[in-house]
Short mmCIF file of C-alpha atoms in Angstrom, two decimals:
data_model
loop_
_atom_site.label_atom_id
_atom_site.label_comp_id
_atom_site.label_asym_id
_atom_site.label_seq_id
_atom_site.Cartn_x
_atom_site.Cartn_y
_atom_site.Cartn_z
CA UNK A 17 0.00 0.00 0.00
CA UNK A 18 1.29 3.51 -0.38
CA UNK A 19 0.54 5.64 2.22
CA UNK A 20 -0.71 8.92 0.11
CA UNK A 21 0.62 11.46 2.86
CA UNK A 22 4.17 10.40 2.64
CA UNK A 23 4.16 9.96 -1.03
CA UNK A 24 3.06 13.55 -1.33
CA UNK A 25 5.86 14.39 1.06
CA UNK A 26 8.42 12.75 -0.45
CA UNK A 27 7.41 14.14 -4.02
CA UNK A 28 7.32 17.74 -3.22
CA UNK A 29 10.94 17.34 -1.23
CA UNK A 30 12.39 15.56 -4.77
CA UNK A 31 10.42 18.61 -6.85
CA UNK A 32 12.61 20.78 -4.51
CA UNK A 33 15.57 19.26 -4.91
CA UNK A 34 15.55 18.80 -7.94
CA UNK A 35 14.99 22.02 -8.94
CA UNK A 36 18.64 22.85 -7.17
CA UNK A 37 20.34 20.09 -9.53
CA UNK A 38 21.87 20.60 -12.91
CA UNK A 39 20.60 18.89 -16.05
CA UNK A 40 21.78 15.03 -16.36
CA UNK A 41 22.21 14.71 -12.35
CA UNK A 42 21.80 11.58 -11.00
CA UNK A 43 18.75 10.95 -8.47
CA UNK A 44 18.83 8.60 -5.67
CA UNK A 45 17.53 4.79 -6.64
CA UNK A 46 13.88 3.77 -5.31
CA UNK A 47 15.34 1.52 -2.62
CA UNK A 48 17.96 4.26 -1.35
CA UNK A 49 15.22 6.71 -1.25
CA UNK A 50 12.92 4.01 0.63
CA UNK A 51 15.79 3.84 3.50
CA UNK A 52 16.48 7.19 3.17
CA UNK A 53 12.80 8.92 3.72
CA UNK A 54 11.34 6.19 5.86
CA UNK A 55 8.96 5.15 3.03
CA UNK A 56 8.23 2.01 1.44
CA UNK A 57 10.07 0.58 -2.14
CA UNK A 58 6.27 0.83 -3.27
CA UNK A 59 5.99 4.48 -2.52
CA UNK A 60 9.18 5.34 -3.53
CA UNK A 61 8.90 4.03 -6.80
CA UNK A 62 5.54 6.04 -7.61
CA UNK A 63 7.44 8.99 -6.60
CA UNK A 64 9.76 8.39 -8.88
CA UNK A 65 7.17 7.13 -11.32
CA UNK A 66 5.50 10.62 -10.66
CA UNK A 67 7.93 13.16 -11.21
CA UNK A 68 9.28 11.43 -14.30
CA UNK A 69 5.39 11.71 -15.83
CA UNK A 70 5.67 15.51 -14.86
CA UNK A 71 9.15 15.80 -16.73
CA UNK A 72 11.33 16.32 -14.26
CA UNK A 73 13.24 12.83 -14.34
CA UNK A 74 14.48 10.77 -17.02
CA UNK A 75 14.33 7.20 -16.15
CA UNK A 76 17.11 4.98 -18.45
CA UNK A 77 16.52 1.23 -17.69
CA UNK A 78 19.83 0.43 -16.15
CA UNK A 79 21.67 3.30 -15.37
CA UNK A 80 18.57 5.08 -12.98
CA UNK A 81 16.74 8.26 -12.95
CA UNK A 82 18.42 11.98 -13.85
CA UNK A 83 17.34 15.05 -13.84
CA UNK A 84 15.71 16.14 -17.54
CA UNK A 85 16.53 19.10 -19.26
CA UNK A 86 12.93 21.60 -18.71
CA UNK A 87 10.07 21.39 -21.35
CA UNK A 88 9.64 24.99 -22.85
CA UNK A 89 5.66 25.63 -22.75
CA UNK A 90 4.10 27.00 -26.09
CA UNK A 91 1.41 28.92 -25.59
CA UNK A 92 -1.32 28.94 -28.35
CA UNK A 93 -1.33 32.25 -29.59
CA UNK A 94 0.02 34.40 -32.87
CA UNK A 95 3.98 35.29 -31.76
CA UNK A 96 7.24 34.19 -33.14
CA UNK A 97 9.89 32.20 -31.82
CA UNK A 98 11.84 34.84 -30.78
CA UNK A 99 9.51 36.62 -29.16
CA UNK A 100 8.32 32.92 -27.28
CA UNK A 101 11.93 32.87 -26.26
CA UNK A 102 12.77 36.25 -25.22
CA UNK A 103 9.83 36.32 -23.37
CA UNK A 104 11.20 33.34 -20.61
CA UNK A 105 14.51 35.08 -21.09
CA UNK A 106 15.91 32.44 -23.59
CA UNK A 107 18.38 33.85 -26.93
CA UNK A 108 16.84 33.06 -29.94
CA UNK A 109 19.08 32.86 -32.98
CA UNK A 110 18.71 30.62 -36.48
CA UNK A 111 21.03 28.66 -38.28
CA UNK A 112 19.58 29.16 -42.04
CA UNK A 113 19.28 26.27 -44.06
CA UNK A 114 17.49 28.11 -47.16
CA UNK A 115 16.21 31.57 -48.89
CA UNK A 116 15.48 31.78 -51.86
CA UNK A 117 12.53 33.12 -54.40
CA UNK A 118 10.53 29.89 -55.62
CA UNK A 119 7.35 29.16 -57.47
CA UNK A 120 4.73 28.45 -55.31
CA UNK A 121 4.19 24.46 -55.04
CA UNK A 122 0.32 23.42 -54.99
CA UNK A 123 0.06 23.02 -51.24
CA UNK A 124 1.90 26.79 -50.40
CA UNK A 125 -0.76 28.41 -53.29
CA UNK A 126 -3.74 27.31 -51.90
CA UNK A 127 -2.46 27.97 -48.61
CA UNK A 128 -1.64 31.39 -49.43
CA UNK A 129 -4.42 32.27 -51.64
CA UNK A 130 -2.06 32.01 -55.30
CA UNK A 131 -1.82 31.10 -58.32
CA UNK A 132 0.33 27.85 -58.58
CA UNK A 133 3.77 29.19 -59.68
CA UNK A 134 3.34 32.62 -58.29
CA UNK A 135 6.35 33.75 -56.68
CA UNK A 136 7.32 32.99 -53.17
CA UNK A 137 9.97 33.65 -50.87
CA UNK A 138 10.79 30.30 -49.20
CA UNK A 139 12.80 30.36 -45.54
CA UNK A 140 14.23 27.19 -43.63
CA UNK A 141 16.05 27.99 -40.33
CA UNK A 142 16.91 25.57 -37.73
CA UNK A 143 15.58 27.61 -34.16
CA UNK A 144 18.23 27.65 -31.54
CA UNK A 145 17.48 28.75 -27.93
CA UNK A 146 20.78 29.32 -25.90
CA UNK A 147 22.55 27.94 -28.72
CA UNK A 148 20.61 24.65 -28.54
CA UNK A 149 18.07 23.45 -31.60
CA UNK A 150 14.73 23.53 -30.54
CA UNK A 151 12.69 23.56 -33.92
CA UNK A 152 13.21 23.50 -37.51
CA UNK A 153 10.49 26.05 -39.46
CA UNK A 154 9.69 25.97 -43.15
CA UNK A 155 8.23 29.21 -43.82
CA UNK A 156 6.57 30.46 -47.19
CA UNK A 157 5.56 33.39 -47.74
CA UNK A 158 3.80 35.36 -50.56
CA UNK A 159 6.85 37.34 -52.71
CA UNK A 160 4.85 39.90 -53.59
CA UNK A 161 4.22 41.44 -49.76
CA UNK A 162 7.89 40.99 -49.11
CA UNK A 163 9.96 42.10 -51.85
CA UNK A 164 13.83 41.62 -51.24
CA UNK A 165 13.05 39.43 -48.32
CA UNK A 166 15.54 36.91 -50.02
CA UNK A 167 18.69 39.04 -49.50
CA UNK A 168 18.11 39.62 -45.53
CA UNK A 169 20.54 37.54 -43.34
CA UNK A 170 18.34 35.69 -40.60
CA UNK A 171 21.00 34.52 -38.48
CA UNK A 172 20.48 36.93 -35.69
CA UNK A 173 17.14 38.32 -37.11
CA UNK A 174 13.56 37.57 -36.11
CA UNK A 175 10.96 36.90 -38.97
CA UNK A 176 8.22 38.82 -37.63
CA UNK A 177 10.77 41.52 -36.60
CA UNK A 178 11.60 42.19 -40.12
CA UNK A 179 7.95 42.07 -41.33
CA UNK A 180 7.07 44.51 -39.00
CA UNK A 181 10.06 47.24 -39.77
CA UNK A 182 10.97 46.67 -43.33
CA UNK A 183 7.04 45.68 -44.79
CA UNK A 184 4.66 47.27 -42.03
CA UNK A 185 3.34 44.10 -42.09
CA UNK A 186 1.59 42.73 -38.56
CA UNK A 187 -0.36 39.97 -38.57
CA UNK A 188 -3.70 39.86 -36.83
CA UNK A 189 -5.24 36.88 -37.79
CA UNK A 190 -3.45 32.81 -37.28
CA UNK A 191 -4.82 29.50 -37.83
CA UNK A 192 -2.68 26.68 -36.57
CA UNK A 193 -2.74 23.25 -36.69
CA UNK A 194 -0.76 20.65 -34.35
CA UNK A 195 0.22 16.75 -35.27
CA UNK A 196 2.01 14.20 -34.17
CA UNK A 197 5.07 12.99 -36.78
CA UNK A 198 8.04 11.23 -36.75
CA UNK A 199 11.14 13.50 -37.36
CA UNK A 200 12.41 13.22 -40.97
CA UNK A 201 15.88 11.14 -41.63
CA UNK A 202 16.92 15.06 -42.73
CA UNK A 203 15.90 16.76 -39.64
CA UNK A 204 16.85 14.73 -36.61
CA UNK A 205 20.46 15.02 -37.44
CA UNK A 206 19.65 19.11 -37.23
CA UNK A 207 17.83 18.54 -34.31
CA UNK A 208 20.35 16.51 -32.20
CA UNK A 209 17.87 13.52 -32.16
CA UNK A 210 17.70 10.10 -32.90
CA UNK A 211 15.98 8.74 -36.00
CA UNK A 212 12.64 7.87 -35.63
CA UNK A 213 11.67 9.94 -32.84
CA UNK A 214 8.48 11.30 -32.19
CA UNK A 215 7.83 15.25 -32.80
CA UNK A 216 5.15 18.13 -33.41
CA UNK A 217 4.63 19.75 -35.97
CA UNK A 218 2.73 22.92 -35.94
CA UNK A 219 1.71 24.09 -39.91
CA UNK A 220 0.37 27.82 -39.51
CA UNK A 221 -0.99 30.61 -41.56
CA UNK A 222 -1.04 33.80 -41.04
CA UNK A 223 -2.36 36.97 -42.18
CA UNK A 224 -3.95 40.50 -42.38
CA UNK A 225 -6.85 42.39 -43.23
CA UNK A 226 -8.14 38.58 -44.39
CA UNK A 227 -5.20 38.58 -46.70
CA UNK A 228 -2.75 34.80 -46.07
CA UNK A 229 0.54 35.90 -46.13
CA UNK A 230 2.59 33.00 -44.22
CA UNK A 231 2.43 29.59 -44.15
CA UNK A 232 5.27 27.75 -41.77
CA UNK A 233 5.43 24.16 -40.58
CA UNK A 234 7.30 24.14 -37.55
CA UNK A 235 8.84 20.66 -35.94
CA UNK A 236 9.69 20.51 -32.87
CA UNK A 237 11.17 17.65 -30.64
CA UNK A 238 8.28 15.72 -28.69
CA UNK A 239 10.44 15.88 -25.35
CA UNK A 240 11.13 19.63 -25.26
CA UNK A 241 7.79 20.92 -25.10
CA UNK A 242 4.82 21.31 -23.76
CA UNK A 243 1.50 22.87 -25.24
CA UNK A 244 -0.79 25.52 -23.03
CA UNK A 245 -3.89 26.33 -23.70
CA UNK A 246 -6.93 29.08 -22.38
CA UNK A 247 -10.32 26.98 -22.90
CA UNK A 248 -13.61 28.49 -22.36
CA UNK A 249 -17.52 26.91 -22.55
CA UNK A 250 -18.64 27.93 -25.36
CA UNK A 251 -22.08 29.63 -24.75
CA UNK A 252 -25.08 28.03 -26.04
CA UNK A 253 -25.88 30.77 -28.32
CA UNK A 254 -22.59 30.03 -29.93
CA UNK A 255 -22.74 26.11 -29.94
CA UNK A 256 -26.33 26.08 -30.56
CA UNK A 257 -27.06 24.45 -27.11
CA UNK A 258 -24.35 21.62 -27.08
CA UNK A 259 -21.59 21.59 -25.01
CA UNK A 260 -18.48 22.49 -26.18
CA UNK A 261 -15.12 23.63 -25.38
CA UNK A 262 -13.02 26.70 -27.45
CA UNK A 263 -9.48 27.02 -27.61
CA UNK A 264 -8.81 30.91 -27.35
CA UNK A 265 -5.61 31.27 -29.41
#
């Protein structure tokens, strides 16, 4: 039996000190933290069990438990990634992988409201934070909003930034949507992961004054983030009297 009061004891001391521990630290075993807290194996083991759900511990069959490396939480709602970063005080900076002026491809026109072939201006950056990859984003977006986009260096330069200053262009509306994948043979070297491991992908288009002006596929590593979210009932005006829940982006 686990006795629920220590259990809840002996998780919130671990949440404490783990938060004092560098990334890759080892964590006591279940049966040294048994003698050590006064608890059973049992109890010690859902502790463990526990704070490895939450993402605090990595468990490696073997070897034991270690402290993980944070999840960054993504908030649903229309910013960059530099501004995502900046915001927990994280540097953002890109390695760029591609600019160039393209024809639109079938998927990117429709996406964008085009003409197949019209001209686009087609970005790939691989999204540090700290100097570590987080994402890779694929961004298209229509050439003639952004004219000379092609010959700015992105390195050190946020997207949206450079909308903003050099096009006046903000974007007030998004629509976003999130799936599971498996990371491409060509990414996971670019993300530092192994092939065949699970990621999101967030695919996004955004625009003004009902005009689609970006369209971005993000991919992100499954065990670096997290996804927030505000929900709110939808009102039965709204949902014509079923119940439903919104996600306000």
């Amino acid at each position: 039996m686990v006795d629920r009061s220590k259990f809840r004891t002996l998780v919130d001391e671990l949440r404490r000190e783990i938060e004092a521990l560098p990334v890759g630290s080892s964590v006591p075993s279940e049966r040294a933290l048994a003698v050590d807290s006064g608890v059973s194996r049992m109890t010690a083991r859902r502790a463990l069990d526990e704070l490895t759900r939450e993402g605090r511990l990595v468990r490696e069959v073997g070897r034991g438990s270690f402290v993980a490396r944070p999840a960054v939480n993504l908030p649903l709602h229309l910013t960059g990634f530099t501004e995502d970063m900046a915001s927990r005080g994280i540097e953002a900076s890109s390695r760029v992988l591609r600019i160039a002026e393209e024809q639109a491809d079938a998927r990117a026109a429709e996406s964008l409201g085009l003409a197949e072939g019209s001209p686009v201006i087609r970005l790939d950056r691989v999204r540090l934070a700290d100097g570590r990859p987080m994402a890779i984003e694929r961004t298209t977006l229509d050439a003639a909003v952004v004219p000379g986009l092609a010959d700015v260096d992105f390195a050190g330069r946020s997207l949206y930034g450079e909308l903003e200053h050099r096009y006046g262009v903000l974007f007030d509306a998004g629509e976003q949507t999130i799936r599971a994948a498996i990371v491409r043979p060509e990414d996971a070297a670019q993300l530092e992961v192994d092939e065949g491991s699970a990621v999101l992908e967030f695919v996004r288009v955004s625009g003004r004054g009902g005009r689609s002006i970006e369209r971005t596929v993000s991919t992100y590593p499954g065990d670096r983030f997290e996804l927030s979210a505000q929900i709110a009932p939808v009102t039965a005006q709204e949902s014509g009297g079923r119940s439903a829940l919104r996600v306000r982006h």
